[in-house]
Short mmCIF file of C-alpha atoms and ligand atoms in Angstrom, two decimals:
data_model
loop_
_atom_site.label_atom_id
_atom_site.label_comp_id
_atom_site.label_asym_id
_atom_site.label_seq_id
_atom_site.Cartn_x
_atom_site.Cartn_y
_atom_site.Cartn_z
CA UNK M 279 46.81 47.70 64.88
CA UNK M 280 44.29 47.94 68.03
CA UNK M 281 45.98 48.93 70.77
CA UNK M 282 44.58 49.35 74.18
CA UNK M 283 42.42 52.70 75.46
CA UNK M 284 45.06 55.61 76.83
CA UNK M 285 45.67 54.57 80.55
CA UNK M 286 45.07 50.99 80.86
CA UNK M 287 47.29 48.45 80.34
CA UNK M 288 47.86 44.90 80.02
CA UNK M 289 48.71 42.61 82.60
CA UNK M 290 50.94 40.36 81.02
CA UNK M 291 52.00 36.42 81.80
CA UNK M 292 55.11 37.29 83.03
CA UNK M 293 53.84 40.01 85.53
CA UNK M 294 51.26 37.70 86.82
CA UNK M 295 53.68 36.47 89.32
CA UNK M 296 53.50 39.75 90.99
CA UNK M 297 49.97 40.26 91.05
CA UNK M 298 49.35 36.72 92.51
CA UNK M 299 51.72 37.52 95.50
CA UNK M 300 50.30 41.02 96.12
CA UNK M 301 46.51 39.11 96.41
CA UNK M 302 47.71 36.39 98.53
CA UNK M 303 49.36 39.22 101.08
CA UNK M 304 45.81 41.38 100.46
CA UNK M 305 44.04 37.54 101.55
CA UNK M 306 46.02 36.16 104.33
CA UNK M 307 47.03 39.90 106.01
CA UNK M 308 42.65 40.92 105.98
CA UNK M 309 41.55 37.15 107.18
CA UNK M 310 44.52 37.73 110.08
CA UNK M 311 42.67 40.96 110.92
CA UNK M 312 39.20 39.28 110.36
CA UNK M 313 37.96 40.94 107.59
CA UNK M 314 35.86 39.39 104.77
CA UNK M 315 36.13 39.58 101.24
CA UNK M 316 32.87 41.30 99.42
CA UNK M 317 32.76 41.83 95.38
CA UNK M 318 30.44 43.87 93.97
CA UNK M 319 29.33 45.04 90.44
CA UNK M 320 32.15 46.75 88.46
CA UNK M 321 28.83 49.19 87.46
CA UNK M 322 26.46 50.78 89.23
CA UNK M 323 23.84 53.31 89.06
CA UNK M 324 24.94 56.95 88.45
CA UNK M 325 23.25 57.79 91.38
CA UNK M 326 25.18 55.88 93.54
CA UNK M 327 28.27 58.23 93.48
CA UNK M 328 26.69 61.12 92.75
CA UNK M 329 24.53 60.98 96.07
CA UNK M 330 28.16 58.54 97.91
CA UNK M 331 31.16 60.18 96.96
CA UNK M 332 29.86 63.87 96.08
CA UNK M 333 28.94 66.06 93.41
CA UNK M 334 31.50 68.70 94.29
CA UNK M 335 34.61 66.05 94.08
CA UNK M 336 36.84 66.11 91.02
CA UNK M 337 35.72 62.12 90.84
CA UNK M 338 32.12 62.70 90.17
CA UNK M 339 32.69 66.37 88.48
CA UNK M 340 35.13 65.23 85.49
CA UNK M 341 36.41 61.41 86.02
CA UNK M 342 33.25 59.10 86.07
CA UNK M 343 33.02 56.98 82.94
CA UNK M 344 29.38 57.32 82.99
CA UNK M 345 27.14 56.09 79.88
CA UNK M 346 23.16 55.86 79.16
CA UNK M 347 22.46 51.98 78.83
CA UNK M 348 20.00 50.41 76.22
CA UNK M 349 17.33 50.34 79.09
CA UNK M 350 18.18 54.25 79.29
CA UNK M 351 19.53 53.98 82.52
CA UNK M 352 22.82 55.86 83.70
CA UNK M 353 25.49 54.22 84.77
CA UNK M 354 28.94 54.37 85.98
CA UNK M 355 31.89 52.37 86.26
CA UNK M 356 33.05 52.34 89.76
CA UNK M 357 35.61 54.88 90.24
CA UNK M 358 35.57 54.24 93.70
CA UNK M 359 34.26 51.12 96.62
CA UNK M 360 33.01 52.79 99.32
CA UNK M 361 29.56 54.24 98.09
CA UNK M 362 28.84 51.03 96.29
CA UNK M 363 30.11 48.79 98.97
CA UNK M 364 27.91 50.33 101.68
CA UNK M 365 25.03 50.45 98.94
CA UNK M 366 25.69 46.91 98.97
CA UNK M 367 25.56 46.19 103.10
CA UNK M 368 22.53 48.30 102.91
CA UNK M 369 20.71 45.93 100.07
CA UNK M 370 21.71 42.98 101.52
CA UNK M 371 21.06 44.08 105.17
CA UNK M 372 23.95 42.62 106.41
CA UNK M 373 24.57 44.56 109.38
CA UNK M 374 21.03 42.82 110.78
CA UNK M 375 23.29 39.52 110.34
CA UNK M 376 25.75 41.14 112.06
CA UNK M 377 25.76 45.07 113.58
CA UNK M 378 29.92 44.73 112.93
CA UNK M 379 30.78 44.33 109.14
CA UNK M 380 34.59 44.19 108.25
CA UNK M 381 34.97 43.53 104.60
CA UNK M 382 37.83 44.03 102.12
CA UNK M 383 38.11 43.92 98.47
CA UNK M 384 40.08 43.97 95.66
CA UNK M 385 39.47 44.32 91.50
CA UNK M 386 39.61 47.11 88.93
CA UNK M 387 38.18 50.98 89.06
CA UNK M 388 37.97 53.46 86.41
CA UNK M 389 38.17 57.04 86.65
CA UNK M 390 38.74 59.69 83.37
CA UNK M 391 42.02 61.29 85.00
CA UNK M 392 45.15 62.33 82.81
CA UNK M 393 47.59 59.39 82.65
CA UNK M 394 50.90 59.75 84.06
CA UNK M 395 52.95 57.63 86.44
CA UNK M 396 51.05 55.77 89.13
CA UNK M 397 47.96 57.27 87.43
CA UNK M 398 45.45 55.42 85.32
CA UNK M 399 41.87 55.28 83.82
CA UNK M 400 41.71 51.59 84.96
CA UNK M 401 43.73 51.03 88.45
CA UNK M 402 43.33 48.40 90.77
CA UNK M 403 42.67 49.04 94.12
CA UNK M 404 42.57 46.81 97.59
CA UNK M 405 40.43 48.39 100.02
CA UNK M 406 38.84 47.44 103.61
CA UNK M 407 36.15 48.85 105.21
CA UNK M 408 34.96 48.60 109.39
CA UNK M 409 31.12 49.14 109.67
CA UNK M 410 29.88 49.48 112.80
CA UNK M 411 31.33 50.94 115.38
CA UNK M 412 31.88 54.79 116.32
CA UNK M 413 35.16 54.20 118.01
CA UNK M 414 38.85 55.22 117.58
CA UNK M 415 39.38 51.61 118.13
CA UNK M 416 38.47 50.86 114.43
CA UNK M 417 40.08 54.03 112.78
CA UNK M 418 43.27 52.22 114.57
CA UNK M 419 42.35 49.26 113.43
CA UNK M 420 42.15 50.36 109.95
CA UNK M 421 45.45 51.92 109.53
CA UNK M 422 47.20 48.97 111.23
CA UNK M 423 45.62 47.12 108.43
CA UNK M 424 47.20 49.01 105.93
CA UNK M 425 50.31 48.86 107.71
CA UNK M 426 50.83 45.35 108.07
CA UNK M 427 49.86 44.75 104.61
CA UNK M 428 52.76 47.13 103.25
CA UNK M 429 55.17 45.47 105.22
CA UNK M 430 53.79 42.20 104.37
CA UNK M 431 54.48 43.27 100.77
CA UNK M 432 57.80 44.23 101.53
CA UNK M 433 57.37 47.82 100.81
CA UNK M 434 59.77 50.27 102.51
CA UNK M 435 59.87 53.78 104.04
CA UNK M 436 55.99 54.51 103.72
CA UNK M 437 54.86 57.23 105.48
CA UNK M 438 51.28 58.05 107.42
CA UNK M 439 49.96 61.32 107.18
CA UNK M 440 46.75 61.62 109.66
CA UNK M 441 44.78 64.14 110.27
CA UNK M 442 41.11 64.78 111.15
CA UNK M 443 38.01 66.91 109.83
CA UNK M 444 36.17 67.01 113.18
CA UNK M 445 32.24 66.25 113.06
CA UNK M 446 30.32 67.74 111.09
CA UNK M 447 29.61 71.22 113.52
CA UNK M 448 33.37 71.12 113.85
CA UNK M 449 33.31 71.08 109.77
CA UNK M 450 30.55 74.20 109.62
CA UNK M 451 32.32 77.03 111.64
CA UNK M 452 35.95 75.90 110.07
CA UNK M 453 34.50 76.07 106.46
CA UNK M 454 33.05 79.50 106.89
CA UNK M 455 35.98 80.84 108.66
CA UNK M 456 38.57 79.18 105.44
CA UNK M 457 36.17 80.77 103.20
CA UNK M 458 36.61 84.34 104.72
CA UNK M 459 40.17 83.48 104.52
CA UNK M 460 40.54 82.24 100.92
CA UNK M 461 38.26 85.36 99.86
CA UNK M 462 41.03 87.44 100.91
CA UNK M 463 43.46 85.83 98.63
CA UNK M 464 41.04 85.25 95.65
CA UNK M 465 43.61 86.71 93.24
CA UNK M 466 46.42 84.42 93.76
CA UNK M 467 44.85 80.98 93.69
CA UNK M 468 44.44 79.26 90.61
CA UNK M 469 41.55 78.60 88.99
CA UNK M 470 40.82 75.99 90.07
CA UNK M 471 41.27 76.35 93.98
CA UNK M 472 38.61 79.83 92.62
CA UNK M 473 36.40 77.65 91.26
CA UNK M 474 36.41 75.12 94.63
CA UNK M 475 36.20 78.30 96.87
CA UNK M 476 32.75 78.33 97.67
CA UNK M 477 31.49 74.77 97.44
CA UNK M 478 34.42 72.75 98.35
CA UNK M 479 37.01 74.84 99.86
CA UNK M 480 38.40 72.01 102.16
CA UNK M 481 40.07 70.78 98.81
CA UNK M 482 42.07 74.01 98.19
CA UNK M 483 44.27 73.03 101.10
CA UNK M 484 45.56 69.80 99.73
CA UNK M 485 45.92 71.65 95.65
CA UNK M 486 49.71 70.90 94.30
CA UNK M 487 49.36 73.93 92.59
CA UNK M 488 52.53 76.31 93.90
CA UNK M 489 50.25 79.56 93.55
CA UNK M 490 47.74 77.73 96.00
CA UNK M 491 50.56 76.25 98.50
CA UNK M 492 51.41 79.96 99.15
CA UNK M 493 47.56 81.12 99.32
CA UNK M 494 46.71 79.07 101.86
CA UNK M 495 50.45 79.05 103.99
CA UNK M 496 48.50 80.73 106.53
CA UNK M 497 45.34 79.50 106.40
CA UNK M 498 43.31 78.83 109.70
CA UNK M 499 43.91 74.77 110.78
CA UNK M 500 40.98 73.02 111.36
CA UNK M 501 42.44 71.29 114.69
CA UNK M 502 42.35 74.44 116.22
CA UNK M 503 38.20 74.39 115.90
CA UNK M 504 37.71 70.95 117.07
CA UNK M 505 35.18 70.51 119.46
CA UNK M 506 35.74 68.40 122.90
CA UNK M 507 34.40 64.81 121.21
CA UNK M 508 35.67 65.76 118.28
CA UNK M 509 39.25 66.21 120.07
CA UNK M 510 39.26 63.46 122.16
CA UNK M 511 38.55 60.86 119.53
CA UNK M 512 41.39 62.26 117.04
CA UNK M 513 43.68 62.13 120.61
CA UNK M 514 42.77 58.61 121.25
CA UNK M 515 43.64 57.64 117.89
CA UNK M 516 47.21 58.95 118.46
CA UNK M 517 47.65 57.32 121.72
CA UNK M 518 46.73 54.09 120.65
CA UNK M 519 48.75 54.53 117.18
CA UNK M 520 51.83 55.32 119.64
CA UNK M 521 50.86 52.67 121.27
CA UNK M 522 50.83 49.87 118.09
CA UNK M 523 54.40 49.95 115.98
CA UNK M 524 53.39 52.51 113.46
CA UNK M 525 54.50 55.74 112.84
CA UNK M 526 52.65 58.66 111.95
CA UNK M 527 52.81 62.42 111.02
CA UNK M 528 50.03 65.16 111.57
CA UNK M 529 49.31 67.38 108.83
CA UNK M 530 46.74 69.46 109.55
CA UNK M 531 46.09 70.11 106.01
CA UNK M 532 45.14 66.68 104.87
CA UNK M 533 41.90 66.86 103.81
CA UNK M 534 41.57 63.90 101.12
CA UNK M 535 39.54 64.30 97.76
CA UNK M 536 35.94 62.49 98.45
CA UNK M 537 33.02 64.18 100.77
CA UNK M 538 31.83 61.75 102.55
CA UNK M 539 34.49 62.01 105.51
CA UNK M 540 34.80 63.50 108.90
CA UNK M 541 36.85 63.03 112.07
CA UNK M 542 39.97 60.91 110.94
CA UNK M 543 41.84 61.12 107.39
CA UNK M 544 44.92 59.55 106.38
CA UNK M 545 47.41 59.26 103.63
CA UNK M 546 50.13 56.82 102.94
CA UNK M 547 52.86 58.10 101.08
CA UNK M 548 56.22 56.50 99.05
CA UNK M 549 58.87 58.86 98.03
CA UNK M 550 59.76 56.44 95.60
CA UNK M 551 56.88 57.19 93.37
CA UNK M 552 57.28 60.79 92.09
CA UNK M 553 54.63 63.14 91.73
CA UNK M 554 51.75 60.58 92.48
CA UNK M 555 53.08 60.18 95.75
CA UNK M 556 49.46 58.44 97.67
CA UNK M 557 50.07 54.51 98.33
CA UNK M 558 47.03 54.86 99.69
CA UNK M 559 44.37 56.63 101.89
CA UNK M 560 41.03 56.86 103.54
CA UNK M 561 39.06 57.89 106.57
CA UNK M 562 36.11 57.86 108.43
CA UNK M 563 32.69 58.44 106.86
CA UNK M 564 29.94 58.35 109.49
CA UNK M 565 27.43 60.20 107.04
CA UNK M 566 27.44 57.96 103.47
CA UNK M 567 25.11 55.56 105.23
CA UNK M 568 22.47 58.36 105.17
CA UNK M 569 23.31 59.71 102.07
CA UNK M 570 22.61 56.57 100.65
CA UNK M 571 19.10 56.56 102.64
CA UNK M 572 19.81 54.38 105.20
CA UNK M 573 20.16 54.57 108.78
CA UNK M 574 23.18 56.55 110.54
CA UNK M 575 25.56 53.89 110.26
CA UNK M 576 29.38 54.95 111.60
CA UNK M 577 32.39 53.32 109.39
CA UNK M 578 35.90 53.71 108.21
CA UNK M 579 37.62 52.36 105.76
CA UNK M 580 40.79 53.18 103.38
CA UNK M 581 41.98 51.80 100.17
CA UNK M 582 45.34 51.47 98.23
CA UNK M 583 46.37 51.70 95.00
CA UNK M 584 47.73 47.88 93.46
CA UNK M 585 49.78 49.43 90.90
CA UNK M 586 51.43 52.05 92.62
CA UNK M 587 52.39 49.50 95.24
CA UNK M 588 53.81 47.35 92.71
CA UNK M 589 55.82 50.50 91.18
CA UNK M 590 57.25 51.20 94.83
CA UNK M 591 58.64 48.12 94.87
CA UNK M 592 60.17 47.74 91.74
CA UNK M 593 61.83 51.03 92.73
CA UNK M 594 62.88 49.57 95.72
CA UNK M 595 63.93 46.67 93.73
CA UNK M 596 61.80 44.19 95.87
CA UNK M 597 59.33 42.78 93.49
CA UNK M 598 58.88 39.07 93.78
CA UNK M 599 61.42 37.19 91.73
CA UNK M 600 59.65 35.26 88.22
CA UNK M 601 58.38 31.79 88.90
CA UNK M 602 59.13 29.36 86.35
CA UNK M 603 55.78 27.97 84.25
CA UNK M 604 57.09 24.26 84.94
CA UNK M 605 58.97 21.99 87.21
CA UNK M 606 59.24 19.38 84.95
CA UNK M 607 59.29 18.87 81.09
CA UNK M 608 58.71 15.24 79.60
CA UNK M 609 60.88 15.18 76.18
CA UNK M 610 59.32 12.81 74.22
CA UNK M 611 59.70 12.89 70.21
CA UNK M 612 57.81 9.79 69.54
CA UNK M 613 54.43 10.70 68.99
CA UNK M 614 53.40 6.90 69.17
CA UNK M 615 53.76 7.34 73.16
CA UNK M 616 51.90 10.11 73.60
CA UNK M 617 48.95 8.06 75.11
CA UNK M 618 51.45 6.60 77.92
CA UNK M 619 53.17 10.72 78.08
CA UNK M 620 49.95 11.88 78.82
CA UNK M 621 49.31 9.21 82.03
CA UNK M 622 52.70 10.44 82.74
CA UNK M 623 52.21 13.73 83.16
CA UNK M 624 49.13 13.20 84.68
CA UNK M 625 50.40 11.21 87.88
CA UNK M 626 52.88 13.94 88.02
CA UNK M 627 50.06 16.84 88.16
CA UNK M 628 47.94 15.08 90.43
CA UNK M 629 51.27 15.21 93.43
CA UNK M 630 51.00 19.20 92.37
CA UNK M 631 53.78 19.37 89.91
CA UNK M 632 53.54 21.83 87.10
CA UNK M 633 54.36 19.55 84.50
CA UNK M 634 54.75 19.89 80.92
CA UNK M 635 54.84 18.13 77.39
CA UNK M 636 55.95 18.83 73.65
CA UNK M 637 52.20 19.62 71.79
CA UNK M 638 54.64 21.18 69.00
CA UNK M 639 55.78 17.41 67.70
CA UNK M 640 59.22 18.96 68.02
CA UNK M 641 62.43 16.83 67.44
CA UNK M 642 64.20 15.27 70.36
CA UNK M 643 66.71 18.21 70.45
CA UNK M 644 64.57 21.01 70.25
CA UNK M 645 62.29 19.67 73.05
CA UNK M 646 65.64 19.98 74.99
CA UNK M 647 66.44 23.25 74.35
CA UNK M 648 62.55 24.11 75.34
CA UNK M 649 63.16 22.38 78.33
CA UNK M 650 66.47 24.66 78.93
CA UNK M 651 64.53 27.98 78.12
CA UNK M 652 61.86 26.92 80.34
CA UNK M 653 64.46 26.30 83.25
CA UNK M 654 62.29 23.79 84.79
CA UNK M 655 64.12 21.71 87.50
CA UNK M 656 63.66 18.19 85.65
CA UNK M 657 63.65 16.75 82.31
CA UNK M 658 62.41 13.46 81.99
CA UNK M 659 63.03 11.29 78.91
CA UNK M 660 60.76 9.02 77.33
CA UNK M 661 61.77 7.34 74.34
CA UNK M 662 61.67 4.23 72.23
CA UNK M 663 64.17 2.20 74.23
CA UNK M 664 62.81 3.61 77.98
CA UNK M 665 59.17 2.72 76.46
CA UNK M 666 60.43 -1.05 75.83
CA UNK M 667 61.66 -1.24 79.40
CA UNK M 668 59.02 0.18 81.20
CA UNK M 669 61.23 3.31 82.58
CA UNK M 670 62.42 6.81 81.86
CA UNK M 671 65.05 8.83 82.60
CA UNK M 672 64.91 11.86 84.98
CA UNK M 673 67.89 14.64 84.35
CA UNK M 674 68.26 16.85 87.47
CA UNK M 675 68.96 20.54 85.49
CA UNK M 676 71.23 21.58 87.96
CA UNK M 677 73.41 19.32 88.96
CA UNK M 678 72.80 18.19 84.73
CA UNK M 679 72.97 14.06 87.15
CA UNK M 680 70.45 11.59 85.01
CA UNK M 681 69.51 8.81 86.33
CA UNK M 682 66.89 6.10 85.12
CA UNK M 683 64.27 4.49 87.12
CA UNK M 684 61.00 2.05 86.42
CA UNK M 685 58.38 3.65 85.56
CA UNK M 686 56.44 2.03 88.76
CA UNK M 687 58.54 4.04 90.54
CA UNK M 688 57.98 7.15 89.65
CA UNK M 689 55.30 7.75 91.94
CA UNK M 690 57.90 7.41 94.85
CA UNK M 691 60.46 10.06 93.39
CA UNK M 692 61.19 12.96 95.55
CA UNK M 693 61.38 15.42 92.91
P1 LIG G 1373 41.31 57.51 96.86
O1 LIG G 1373 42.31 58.34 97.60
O2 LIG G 1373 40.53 58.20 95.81
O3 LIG G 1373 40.36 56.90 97.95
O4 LIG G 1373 42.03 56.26 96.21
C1 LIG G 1373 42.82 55.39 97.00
C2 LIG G 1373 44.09 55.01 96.29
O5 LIG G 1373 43.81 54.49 94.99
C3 LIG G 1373 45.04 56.18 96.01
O6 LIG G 1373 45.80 56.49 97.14
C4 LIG G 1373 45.88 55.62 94.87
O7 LIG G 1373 46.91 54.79 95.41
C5 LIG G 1373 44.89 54.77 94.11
N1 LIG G 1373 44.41 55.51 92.92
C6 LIG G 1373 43.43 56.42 92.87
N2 LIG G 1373 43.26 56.88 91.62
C7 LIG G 1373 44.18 56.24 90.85
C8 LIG G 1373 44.51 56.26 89.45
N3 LIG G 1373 43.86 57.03 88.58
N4 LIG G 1373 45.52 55.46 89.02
C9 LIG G 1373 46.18 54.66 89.90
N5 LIG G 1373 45.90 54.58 91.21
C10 LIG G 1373 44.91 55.36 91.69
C11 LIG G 1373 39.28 56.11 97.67
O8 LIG G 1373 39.05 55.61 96.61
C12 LIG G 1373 38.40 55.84 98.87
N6 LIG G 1373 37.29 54.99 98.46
C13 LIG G 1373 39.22 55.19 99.97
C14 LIG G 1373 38.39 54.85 101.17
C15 LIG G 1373 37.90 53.64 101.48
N7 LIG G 1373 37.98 55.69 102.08
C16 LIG G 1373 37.25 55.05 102.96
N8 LIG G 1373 37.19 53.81 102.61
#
């Protein structure tokens, strides 16, 4: 039998409930912080990442699902938002609409990783990004965002990590001076972390690996080479964080996986998920709008992963409870009155309930045991003798009370 590729997975009908209440939280929480949904192409050039996220990232180096279309163009399927979202501000020139852009977004990504728990080759993630403005303000903003929208979900215990990489001369003098450092302990890294040494040695800080946790123990911090702007806006994020409900941590060796980001980086983290621990993260990226050949644009933006929220909360055991499909079923084992069923049901979907009929010709009994397994809260019963006298019976499931009225009335019913 087919089965589906290694790391995706179905989303099945009786999981749909979950999804639906996770993207009404993603909806209402972004509109209350004014942010705009945006959807873009699930594919975009190669180029896009390559020149967005960064050729020296694991997610351009080994996980892009990249292929050569029939045009012989290459293209990828978006592992991440952020280089094609700003690719898409930047076609669409919406920051002449409006020099503020606060958009959010939510839909599948694909990147080639090994799957484990909380790690797929199709994920979902929600994401928001603040265009615009160079100030603390909107890293704040941001990571309140993300806040409110795990409480909103009813997710417990998350932790922030922050952190930040300075500006870009900050960035220079620290990644010389971690080179000479990491040089010194060549032999015990992995290979990896040996491999990242010389063009991406930021990343060797934030490596799982045991052999590199001990390496790099005492490595220099980069806070200690911020310079004074470079200070003061990391110092005004944590006063007005302090100031706002949410807590944070500072861990100076968060450095985050993608290249385009400088001065603030964040993580949030849920013991309840094992060894991929990251709800969610992001940061701010003054620099992609130039990489992408437009003008210096400052932003910052995160984005979370949909099914490791979901997985938090099932271990948490706060997943929405399963809504039934129906409210009402109409048993009905004459076929002759289907025309008249039909009207039925439709006066009863037009007032918004989820009603349903037999389309199995079932008999009379087994469209009351469907009823039953469908636990809707009312059965109503149409048969030869209610047809004849214009009414039908309504059975209230739980209190199992039945009670007939004319079918002119049913529009009155409060069901
Ligand atoms: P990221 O850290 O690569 O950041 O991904 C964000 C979140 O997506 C992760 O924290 C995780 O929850 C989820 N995620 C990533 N990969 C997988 C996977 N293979 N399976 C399941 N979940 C996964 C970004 O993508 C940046 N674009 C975030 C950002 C937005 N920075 C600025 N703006």
């Amino acid at each position: 039998m087919i089965q589906t590729i290694r790391g995706t997975k179905d989303i099945l009908p009786q999981q749909i409930n979950q999804w639906q209440f996770i993207a009404d939280v993603f909806n209402k929480i972004s509109s209350n912080y004014g942010y705009s949904e945006i959807r873009t192409p699930i594919f975009e050039k190669t180029e896009v990442y390559v020149r967005g996220v960064g050729d020296s990232t694991d997610i351009v180096n080994k996980e892009m699902y990249t292929f050569t279309d029939k045009g012989g163009e290459s293209i990828t399927l978006r592992p991440e938002m952020t280089a094609g979202l700003v690719r898409a501000v930047i076609q669409n020139s919406l920051l002449s609409v409006s020099p503020m852009q606060k958009l959010w977004y939510f839909g599948p990504f694909f990147r080639y990783e090994r799957p484990q728990k909380g790690r797929m080759r199709q994920f979902h993630q929600y994401g928001a990004e603040c265009i615009g403005s160079n100030f603390p303000e909107s890293d704040v903003e941001v990571i309140m965002l993300a806040d409110s929208l795990f409480k909103a979900a009813g997710i417990k215990n998350h932790k922030l990590l922050i952190n930040t990489l300075g500006n870009d001369s900050t960035r220079t003098v620290y990644r010389n001076e971690l080179i000479a450092y990491l040089k010194t302990k060549t032999e015990s890294l992995s290979e990896d972390s040996k491999n990242r040494l010389e063009h991406n040695p930021l990343r060797v800080l934030d490596s799982k690996d045991p052999k590199d946790k001990e390496a790099v123990e005492n490595a220099p911090y980069i806070l200690d080479f911020l310079d004074t702007p470079s200070l003061e806006h990391f110092e005004t994020c944590k006063k007005l964080l302090d100031a706002s409900n949410v807590d944070y941590i500072v861990q100076p060796r968060l450095v985050r996986g993608l290249d385009y980001y400088c001065h603030t980086v964040f993580e949030f983290q849920s013991d309840a998920l094992g060894a991929q621990d990251s709800l969610g993260g992001g940061g701010r990226y003054d620099g992609l709008f130039q990489q992408l050949g437009a003008k210096q644009t400052p932003a910052v933006g995160f984005a979370l992963g949909v099914e490791r929220m979901l997985l938090t909360l099932e271990a948490q055991q706060n997943l929405p409870q399963d809504e039934p499909v129906a409210d009402i079923f109409i048993v009905a084992p004459n076929i002759e009155l289907q025309p008249k069923v039909q009207n039925i049901a439709t006066e009863l979907r037009n007032k918004n309930l989820k009603t349903v009929t037999d389309l199995m010709r079932r008999s009379m009994k087994a469209q009351m045991r469907e009823a039953n397994r469908l636990n809707v809260k009312y059965t109503l019963i149409f048969g030869d003798s209610e047809a004849e006298k214009n009414c039908i019976q309504i059975k209230n499931m739980n209190t199992t009370e039945q009670i007939e009225i004319s079918l002119d009335d049913l529009n009155n019913f409060q069901f």
